[in-house]
mmCIF file of C-alpha atoms in Angstrom:
data_model
loop_
_atom_site.group_PDB
_atom_site.id
_atom_site.type_symbol
_atom_site.label_atom_id
_atom_site.label_comp_id
_atom_site.label_asym_id
_atom_site.label_seq_id
_atom_site.Cartn_x
_atom_site.Cartn_y
_atom_site.Cartn_z
ATOM 1 C CA MET A 22 107.551 -53.051 50.564
ATOM 2 C CA LEU A 23 106.880 -56.352 48.971
ATOM 3 C CA THR A 24 110.498 -57.467 49.530
ATOM 4 C CA ASP A 25 110.317 -56.787 53.046
ATOM 5 C CA TRP A 26 107.219 -58.789 53.349
ATOM 6 C CA VAL A 27 108.633 -61.824 51.517
ATOM 7 C CA LEU A 28 111.824 -61.757 53.584
ATOM 8 C CA ALA A 29 109.892 -61.564 56.890
ATOM 9 C CA ILE A 30 107.409 -64.681 56.191
ATOM 10 C CA GLU A 31 110.190 -66.991 54.532
ATOM 11 C CA GLY A 32 110.236 -70.127 56.934
ATOM 12 C CA THR A 33 107.225 -69.349 58.581
ATOM 13 C CA ALA A 34 103.675 -70.553 58.654
ATOM 14 C CA ALA A 35 102.411 -67.639 56.985
ATOM 15 C CA GLY A 36 104.914 -68.266 54.356
ATOM 16 C CA GLN A 37 103.734 -71.794 53.887
ATOM 17 C CA ARG A 38 100.185 -70.454 53.360
ATOM 18 C CA ALA A 39 101.529 -67.636 50.980
ATOM 19 C CA ALA A 40 103.267 -70.436 48.971
ATOM 20 C CA LEU A 41 100.075 -72.243 48.612
ATOM 21 C CA LEU A 42 98.062 -69.476 47.482
ATOM 22 C CA LEU A 43 100.987 -68.470 45.113
ATOM 23 C CA ALA A 44 101.403 -72.144 43.419
ATOM 24 C CA LEU A 45 97.480 -72.444 42.926
ATOM 25 C CA SER A 46 97.585 -68.897 41.492
ATOM 26 C CA ALA A 47 100.387 -70.018 39.186
ATOM 27 C CA ALA A 48 98.420 -73.023 38.089
ATOM 28 C CA PHE A 49 95.283 -71.065 37.066
ATOM 29 C CA LEU A 50 97.467 -68.573 35.303
ATOM 30 C CA HIS A 51 99.609 -71.286 33.416
ATOM 31 C CA ALA A 52 96.487 -72.699 32.196
ATOM 32 C CA LEU A 53 95.488 -69.692 30.574
ATOM 33 C CA PHE A 54 99.088 -69.264 29.096
ATOM 34 C CA GLY A 55 99.024 -72.676 27.682
ATOM 35 C CA ALA A 56 95.786 -72.162 25.957
ATOM 36 C CA LEU A 57 96.935 -68.805 24.339
ATOM 37 C CA GLN A 58 100.117 -70.503 22.885
ATOM 38 C CA LYS A 59 98.240 -73.254 21.167
ATOM 39 C CA GLY A 60 95.466 -71.268 19.821
ATOM 40 C CA ARG A 61 94.965 -69.072 16.597
ATOM 41 C CA TYR A 62 98.413 -68.569 15.701
ATOM 42 C CA ASP A 63 101.120 -71.285 15.302
ATOM 43 C CA PRO A 64 103.054 -71.721 18.630
ATOM 44 C CA TRP A 65 106.360 -70.349 17.165
ATOM 45 C CA THR A 66 104.604 -66.982 16.219
ATOM 46 C CA SER A 67 102.551 -66.716 19.643
ATOM 47 C CA ARG A 68 105.625 -67.478 21.499
ATOM 48 C CA THR A 69 107.733 -64.623 19.738
ATOM 49 C CA ALA A 70 105.003 -62.448 20.094
ATOM 50 C CA ILE A 71 104.677 -62.998 23.853
ATOM 51 C CA ASP A 72 108.406 -62.784 24.432
ATOM 52 C CA CYS A 73 108.465 -59.335 22.589
ATOM 53 C CA ALA A 74 105.767 -58.143 24.875
ATOM 54 C CA LEU A 75 107.763 -59.402 27.711
ATOM 55 C CA LEU A 76 110.856 -57.578 26.831
ATOM 56 C CA VAL A 77 108.952 -54.381 26.396
ATOM 57 C CA LEU A 78 107.356 -54.592 29.590
ATOM 58 C CA SER A 79 110.388 -56.035 31.455
ATOM 59 C CA ALA A 80 113.239 -53.791 30.208
ATOM 60 C CA PRO A 81 112.317 -50.421 32.079
ATOM 61 C CA ILE A 82 111.731 -52.419 35.381
ATOM 62 C CA ALA A 83 115.248 -54.276 35.036
ATOM 63 C CA LEU A 84 117.068 -51.498 33.835
ATOM 64 C CA PHE A 85 115.784 -48.592 35.698
ATOM 65 C CA LEU A 86 113.783 -49.524 38.787
ATOM 66 C CA VAL A 87 115.734 -52.415 40.347
ATOM 67 C CA PRO A 88 119.427 -52.702 40.842
ATOM 68 C CA PRO A 89 121.737 -55.141 38.727
ATOM 69 C CA PRO A 90 122.278 -58.731 40.061
ATOM 70 C CA PRO A 91 125.451 -59.192 42.032
ATOM 71 C CA LEU A 92 128.255 -60.206 39.355
ATOM 72 C CA ASP A 93 128.848 -63.572 40.930
ATOM 73 C CA LEU A 94 125.277 -64.470 40.184
ATOM 74 C CA TRP A 95 125.457 -63.595 36.446
ATOM 75 C CA TRP A 96 126.176 -67.061 35.592
ATOM 76 C CA VAL A 97 122.610 -68.226 37.220
ATOM 77 C CA PHE A 98 120.947 -65.992 34.934
ATOM 78 C CA ALA A 99 122.999 -67.180 31.890
ATOM 79 C CA GLY A 100 122.074 -70.828 32.914
ATOM 80 C CA ALA A 101 118.307 -69.690 33.067
ATOM 81 C CA MET A 102 118.380 -68.120 29.616
ATOM 82 C CA LEU A 103 119.575 -71.371 28.425
ATOM 83 C CA VAL A 104 117.308 -73.797 30.295
ATOM 84 C CA HIS A 105 114.225 -71.715 29.112
ATOM 85 C CA PHE A 106 115.076 -71.378 25.644
ATOM 86 C CA VAL A 107 115.401 -75.168 25.071
ATOM 87 C CA TYR A 108 112.259 -75.459 27.086
ATOM 88 C CA LYS A 109 110.288 -72.842 24.725
ATOM 89 C CA VAL A 110 111.529 -74.683 21.703
ATOM 90 C CA LEU A 111 110.647 -77.977 23.019
ATOM 91 C CA MET A 112 106.973 -76.745 23.968
ATOM 92 C CA ALA A 113 106.452 -75.140 20.494
ATOM 93 C CA MET A 114 107.589 -78.322 18.938
ATOM 94 C CA THR A 115 105.299 -80.392 21.145
ATOM 95 C CA TYR A 116 102.398 -77.882 20.440
ATOM 96 C CA GLN A 117 103.037 -78.175 16.754
ATOM 97 C CA ARG A 118 102.581 -81.822 16.420
ATOM 98 C CA GLY A 119 100.151 -82.876 19.191
ATOM 99 C CA ALA A 120 96.609 -81.971 20.318
ATOM 100 C CA TYR A 121 96.619 -79.663 23.119
ATOM 101 C CA THR A 122 94.569 -81.858 25.509
ATOM 102 C CA VAL A 123 96.635 -84.879 24.945
ATOM 103 C CA VAL A 124 100.224 -83.338 25.259
ATOM 104 C CA TYR A 125 99.547 -80.762 28.019
ATOM 105 C CA PRO A 126 98.783 -83.068 30.761
ATOM 106 C CA VAL A 127 101.964 -85.276 29.778
ATOM 107 C CA VAL A 128 104.067 -82.022 30.023
ATOM 108 C CA ARG A 129 102.545 -81.260 33.370
ATOM 109 C CA GLY A 130 102.680 -84.739 34.611
ATOM 110 C CA THR A 131 106.358 -85.537 33.711
ATOM 111 C CA GLY A 132 107.510 -81.971 35.257
ATOM 112 C CA PRO A 133 106.784 -82.595 38.697
ATOM 113 C CA LEU A 134 108.036 -86.114 39.112
ATOM 114 C CA PHE A 135 111.704 -84.886 37.865
ATOM 115 C CA THR A 136 111.282 -81.943 40.155
ATOM 116 C CA VAL A 137 110.532 -83.703 43.297
ATOM 117 C CA LEU A 138 113.353 -85.967 42.490
ATOM 118 C CA GLY A 139 115.788 -83.040 41.477
ATOM 119 C CA ALA A 140 114.545 -81.176 44.777
ATOM 120 C CA GLY A 141 115.598 -84.090 46.957
ATOM 121 C CA LEU A 142 119.039 -84.234 45.516
ATOM 122 C CA ILE A 143 119.607 -80.229 45.564
ATOM 123 C CA PHE A 144 117.715 -78.954 48.340
ATOM 124 C CA GLY A 145 117.486 -81.842 50.643
ATOM 125 C CA GLU A 146 113.794 -81.943 50.434
ATOM 126 C CA HIS A 147 112.093 -85.027 51.291
ATOM 127 C CA PHE A 148 108.630 -86.364 50.799
ATOM 128 C CA THR A 149 106.606 -88.565 53.413
ATOM 129 C CA ALA A 150 105.024 -91.944 52.293
ATOM 130 C CA THR A 151 101.732 -90.170 52.365
ATOM 131 C CA GLN A 152 103.138 -87.336 49.936
ATOM 132 C CA TRP A 153 104.447 -90.022 47.730
ATOM 133 C CA ALA A 154 100.908 -91.422 47.568
ATOM 134 C CA GLY A 155 99.629 -87.941 46.763
ATOM 135 C CA VAL A 156 102.214 -87.667 44.014
ATOM 136 C CA GLY A 157 100.889 -91.002 42.642
ATOM 137 C CA LEU A 158 97.330 -89.866 42.614
ATOM 138 C CA LEU A 159 98.366 -86.866 40.689
ATOM 139 C CA LEU A 160 100.545 -88.493 38.044
ATOM 140 C CA ALA A 161 97.721 -91.141 37.493
ATOM 141 C CA GLY A 162 95.005 -88.387 37.117
ATOM 142 C CA LEU A 163 97.424 -86.644 34.715
ATOM 143 C CA PHE A 164 98.460 -89.254 32.671
ATOM 144 C CA GLY A 165 94.966 -91.022 32.659
ATOM 145 C CA LEU A 166 93.477 -87.733 31.390
ATOM 146 C CA SER A 167 96.038 -87.668 28.606
ATOM 147 C CA ALA A 168 95.195 -91.294 27.501
ATOM 148 C CA TYR A 169 91.529 -90.467 27.610
ATOM 149 C CA ASN A 170 91.855 -87.211 25.650
ATOM 150 C CA MET A 171 94.339 -89.525 23.003
ATOM 151 C CA ALA A 172 91.746 -91.975 22.552
ATOM 152 C CA LYS A 173 89.082 -89.264 21.623
ATOM 153 C CA VAL A 174 91.255 -87.169 19.643
ATOM 154 C CA VAL A 175 90.694 -87.111 15.820
ATOM 155 C CA VAL A 176 93.205 -84.688 14.566
ATOM 156 C CA ASP A 177 97.363 -84.896 14.550
ATOM 157 C CA ARG A 178 97.060 -88.632 14.688
ATOM 158 C CA ALA A 179 100.177 -89.162 12.521
ATOM 159 C CA THR A 180 102.324 -86.791 14.445
ATOM 160 C CA LEU A 181 101.018 -88.258 18.200
ATOM 161 C CA ILE A 182 103.877 -90.484 18.848
ATOM 162 C CA PRO A 183 106.474 -87.734 18.378
ATOM 163 C CA ALA A 184 104.617 -85.416 20.094
ATOM 164 C CA LEU A 185 104.176 -87.560 23.216
ATOM 165 C CA GLY A 186 108.184 -88.047 23.212
ATOM 166 C CA LEU A 187 108.700 -84.411 23.021
ATOM 167 C CA ALA A 188 106.082 -83.814 25.568
ATOM 168 C CA VAL A 189 108.217 -85.983 28.116
ATOM 169 C CA ALA A 190 111.219 -84.124 27.124
ATOM 170 C CA THR A 191 109.518 -80.937 27.727
ATOM 171 C CA GLY A 192 108.523 -82.138 31.137
ATOM 172 C CA LEU A 193 112.027 -82.932 31.748
ATOM 173 C CA MET A 194 112.785 -79.403 31.029
ATOM 174 C CA VAL A 195 109.970 -77.901 33.233
ATOM 175 C CA ALA A 196 111.471 -79.944 36.180
ATOM 176 C CA ILE A 197 115.096 -78.357 35.233
ATOM 177 C CA TYR A 198 113.894 -74.827 34.826
ATOM 178 C CA THR A 199 111.787 -75.143 38.145
ATOM 179 C CA THR A 200 114.714 -76.239 40.196
ATOM 180 C CA TRP A 201 117.270 -73.968 38.534
ATOM 181 C CA ASP A 202 114.967 -70.746 38.902
ATOM 182 C CA ALA A 203 114.333 -71.847 42.799
ATOM 183 C CA TRP A 204 117.995 -71.903 43.382
ATOM 184 C CA GLY A 205 118.324 -68.565 41.598
ATOM 185 C CA ILE A 206 115.350 -66.909 43.381
ATOM 186 C CA ARG A 207 116.971 -68.071 46.660
ATOM 187 C CA ALA A 208 120.358 -66.977 45.741
ATOM 188 C CA THR A 209 119.357 -63.411 45.017
ATOM 189 C CA PRO A 210 119.121 -61.329 48.148
ATOM 190 C CA ASP A 211 116.235 -59.492 46.861
ATOM 191 C CA PRO A 212 113.539 -61.872 44.979
ATOM 192 C CA PHE A 213 112.151 -59.176 42.891
ATOM 193 C CA THR A 214 115.467 -58.112 41.374
ATOM 194 C CA PHE A 215 115.613 -61.697 40.264
ATOM 195 C CA LEU A 216 112.296 -61.533 38.818
ATOM 196 C CA ALA A 217 112.760 -58.391 36.997
ATOM 197 C CA TRP A 218 116.195 -59.658 35.416
ATOM 198 C CA PHE A 219 114.560 -62.976 34.808
ATOM 199 C CA PHE A 220 111.869 -61.826 32.689
ATOM 200 C CA PHE A 221 113.878 -59.383 30.838
ATOM 201 C CA LEU A 222 116.901 -61.658 30.103
ATOM 202 C CA THR A 223 114.993 -65.077 29.170
ATOM 203 C CA ALA A 224 112.636 -62.801 26.823
ATOM 204 C CA ILE A 225 115.397 -61.763 24.395
ATOM 205 C CA ASP A 226 116.175 -65.049 22.583
ATOM 206 C CA PHE A 227 112.941 -65.570 20.282
ATOM 207 C CA PRO A 228 112.619 -62.035 19.028
ATOM 208 C CA LEU A 229 116.310 -61.981 18.320
ATOM 209 C CA ILE A 230 116.065 -65.075 16.178
ATOM 210 C CA ALA A 231 113.048 -63.946 14.490
ATOM 211 C CA ALA A 232 114.800 -60.523 13.744
ATOM 212 C CA ALA A 233 117.964 -62.279 12.355
ATOM 213 C CA ARG A 234 116.002 -64.575 10.241
ATOM 214 C CA GLY A 235 113.798 -61.662 8.637
ATOM 215 C CA LYS A 236 110.908 -62.979 10.576
ATOM 216 C CA LEU A 237 109.423 -60.147 12.396
ATOM 217 C CA ARG A 238 106.474 -58.579 10.741
ATOM 218 C CA ARG A 239 104.098 -55.868 11.535
ATOM 219 C CA PRO A 240 101.498 -57.727 13.912
ATOM 220 C CA ASP A 241 97.814 -57.321 13.575
ATOM 221 C CA LEU A 242 95.785 -56.227 16.415
ATOM 222 C CA ALA A 243 94.896 -59.884 17.524
ATOM 223 C CA LEU A 244 98.421 -60.840 17.781
ATOM 224 C CA ILE A 245 99.142 -57.604 20.075
ATOM 225 C CA ARG A 246 96.347 -58.203 22.214
ATOM 226 C CA LEU A 247 97.620 -62.037 22.487
ATOM 227 C CA ALA A 248 101.085 -60.766 23.172
ATOM 228 C CA VAL A 249 100.330 -58.254 25.946
ATOM 229 C CA ILE A 250 97.784 -60.628 27.526
ATOM 230 C CA GLY A 251 100.400 -63.528 27.132
ATOM 231 C CA ALA A 252 103.006 -61.323 28.868
ATOM 232 C CA LEU A 253 100.885 -60.200 31.781
ATOM 233 C CA ILE A 254 99.876 -63.899 32.335
ATOM 234 C CA ALA A 255 103.448 -65.108 32.208
ATOM 235 C CA PHE A 256 104.378 -62.366 34.869
ATOM 236 C CA GLY A 257 101.904 -63.656 37.076
ATOM 237 C CA SER A 258 102.313 -67.488 36.562
ATOM 238 C CA PHE A 259 106.158 -67.752 36.492
ATOM 239 C CA GLY A 260 106.425 -65.165 38.845
ATOM 240 C CA ALA A 261 104.305 -66.478 41.446
ATOM 241 C CA VAL A 262 105.646 -70.148 41.306
ATOM 242 C CA MET A 263 109.311 -68.703 41.719
ATOM 243 C CA LEU A 264 108.116 -66.913 44.877
ATOM 244 C CA ALA A 265 106.449 -69.928 46.175
ATOM 245 C CA THR A 266 109.707 -71.947 45.935
ATOM 246 C CA ARG A 267 111.409 -69.203 47.800
ATOM 247 C CA LEU A 268 108.749 -69.389 50.678
ATOM 248 C CA ASP A 269 108.302 -73.125 51.023
ATOM 249 C CA SER A 270 109.200 -76.425 49.505
ATOM 250 C CA VAL A 271 110.319 -76.640 45.845
ATOM 251 C CA GLY A 272 108.724 -80.159 45.316
ATOM 252 C CA GLU A 273 105.305 -79.047 46.936
ATOM 253 C CA ALA A 274 105.153 -75.705 44.727
ATOM 254 C CA ALA A 275 105.839 -77.588 41.531
ATOM 255 C CA ILE A 276 103.027 -80.259 42.594
ATOM 256 C CA LEU A 277 100.494 -77.626 43.068
ATOM 257 C CA ARG A 278 101.246 -75.992 40.060
ATOM 258 C CA GLU A 279 100.246 -78.893 38.016
ATOM 259 C CA THR A 280 96.570 -78.547 39.041
ATOM 260 C CA SER A 281 96.807 -76.300 36.113
ATOM 261 C CA THR A 282 95.150 -79.078 34.020
ATOM 262 C CA VAL A 283 92.205 -79.085 36.506
ATOM 263 C CA PHE A 284 92.000 -75.410 35.886
ATOM 264 C CA ALA A 285 92.435 -75.837 31.972
ATOM 265 C CA ALA A 286 89.374 -78.283 31.848
ATOM 266 C CA LEU A 287 87.216 -75.950 34.035
ATOM 267 C CA ILE A 288 87.928 -72.770 31.876
ATOM 268 C CA GLY A 289 86.899 -74.876 28.908
ATOM 269 C CA TRP A 290 83.890 -76.001 30.510
ATOM 270 C CA VAL A 291 82.721 -72.634 31.867
ATOM 271 C CA TRP A 292 83.815 -70.287 29.182
ATOM 272 C CA LEU A 293 84.144 -72.410 26.186
ATOM 273 C CA LYS A 294 81.218 -74.525 27.084
ATOM 274 C CA GLU A 295 83.216 -77.704 26.026
ATOM 275 C CA PRO A 296 81.697 -80.780 27.861
ATOM 276 C CA VAL A 297 83.780 -82.480 30.630
ATOM 277 C CA GLY A 298 81.785 -85.724 31.279
ATOM 278 C CA PRO A 299 81.988 -88.118 34.186
ATOM 279 C CA ARG A 300 85.453 -89.646 33.125
ATOM 280 C CA ARG A 301 87.216 -86.416 32.597
ATOM 281 C CA LEU A 302 85.523 -85.092 35.978
ATOM 282 C CA ALA A 303 86.844 -88.422 37.948
ATOM 283 C CA LEU A 304 90.479 -87.818 36.456
ATOM 284 C CA MET A 305 90.512 -83.949 37.298
ATOM 285 C CA SER A 306 89.340 -84.808 41.010
ATOM 286 C CA LEU A 307 92.115 -87.534 41.149
ATOM 287 C CA ILE A 308 94.449 -84.828 40.108
ATOM 288 C CA ALA A 309 93.132 -82.089 42.802
ATOM 289 C CA LEU A 310 92.981 -85.049 45.397
ATOM 290 C CA GLY A 311 96.911 -85.765 44.592
ATOM 291 C CA ALA A 312 98.009 -82.068 45.064
ATOM 292 C CA VAL A 313 95.704 -81.819 48.662
ATOM 293 C CA VAL A 314 97.599 -85.143 49.882
ATOM 294 C CA VAL A 315 101.088 -83.743 48.810
ATOM 295 C CA GLU A 316 100.358 -80.306 50.666
ATOM 296 C CA PHE A 317 98.779 -81.664 53.695
ATOM 297 C CA GLY A 318 100.669 -85.019 53.833
ATOM 298 C CA GLY A 319 104.090 -83.691 55.163
#
């Protein structure tokens, strides 16, 4: 069973390798997820649709296939519901006001810095001087990419400053949910029980609010497709990074996940035929180099 395998490799070299692969997989999938939310539909509609699909897909697993969490851990799930609700609201507000290529690197750049600091306080994790140099390289690449894209963007200029402020606030929430989720998945004996109930409970809020406001409507085929694909990507992205934080360092997993910005640019270049250019390529390389230094500088 997967649970037995995860428990067997915790704290081992095999667990570290698995955490590395899981964090990189999460980065790639998160790049896809972010592009889906800022696409054809407004971010509120797309997020609500994805949550509806998450709710439908996760409910049978949580309610019938895995046991309920221990009673003394329900407060952890209540906290996760609150933290992820605030994150989702801030993320939608950010996407609504700013260009994706500008705000996404700021969110992803702010998040790991706060996460590394939080992991030091809560889990007692400490980076070496080399790893902190890697964090600096990664942040320089992320914020440099955002600044470059900001100079080039011609839309959403009037709301750009509020969007950047919201992006920083969203990055803080990324750090909070990463640390909270890592604590929760470590505290739950079976990590897959935690994941099943996590996806079920944190997907309830947006559909309930939409229903209460009378905003739920009959979706078209394109929105259904987006919702199902987004839900499946969310399972992989958020599930992979949470498993990585159980198997290895929370801070390292958070840093490696932020290579999602590199994957986002590569997806745009390969599939969408968007130009990358030498400056973007250099900044993307800086992000990747920073992640490598953090991973192997410990």
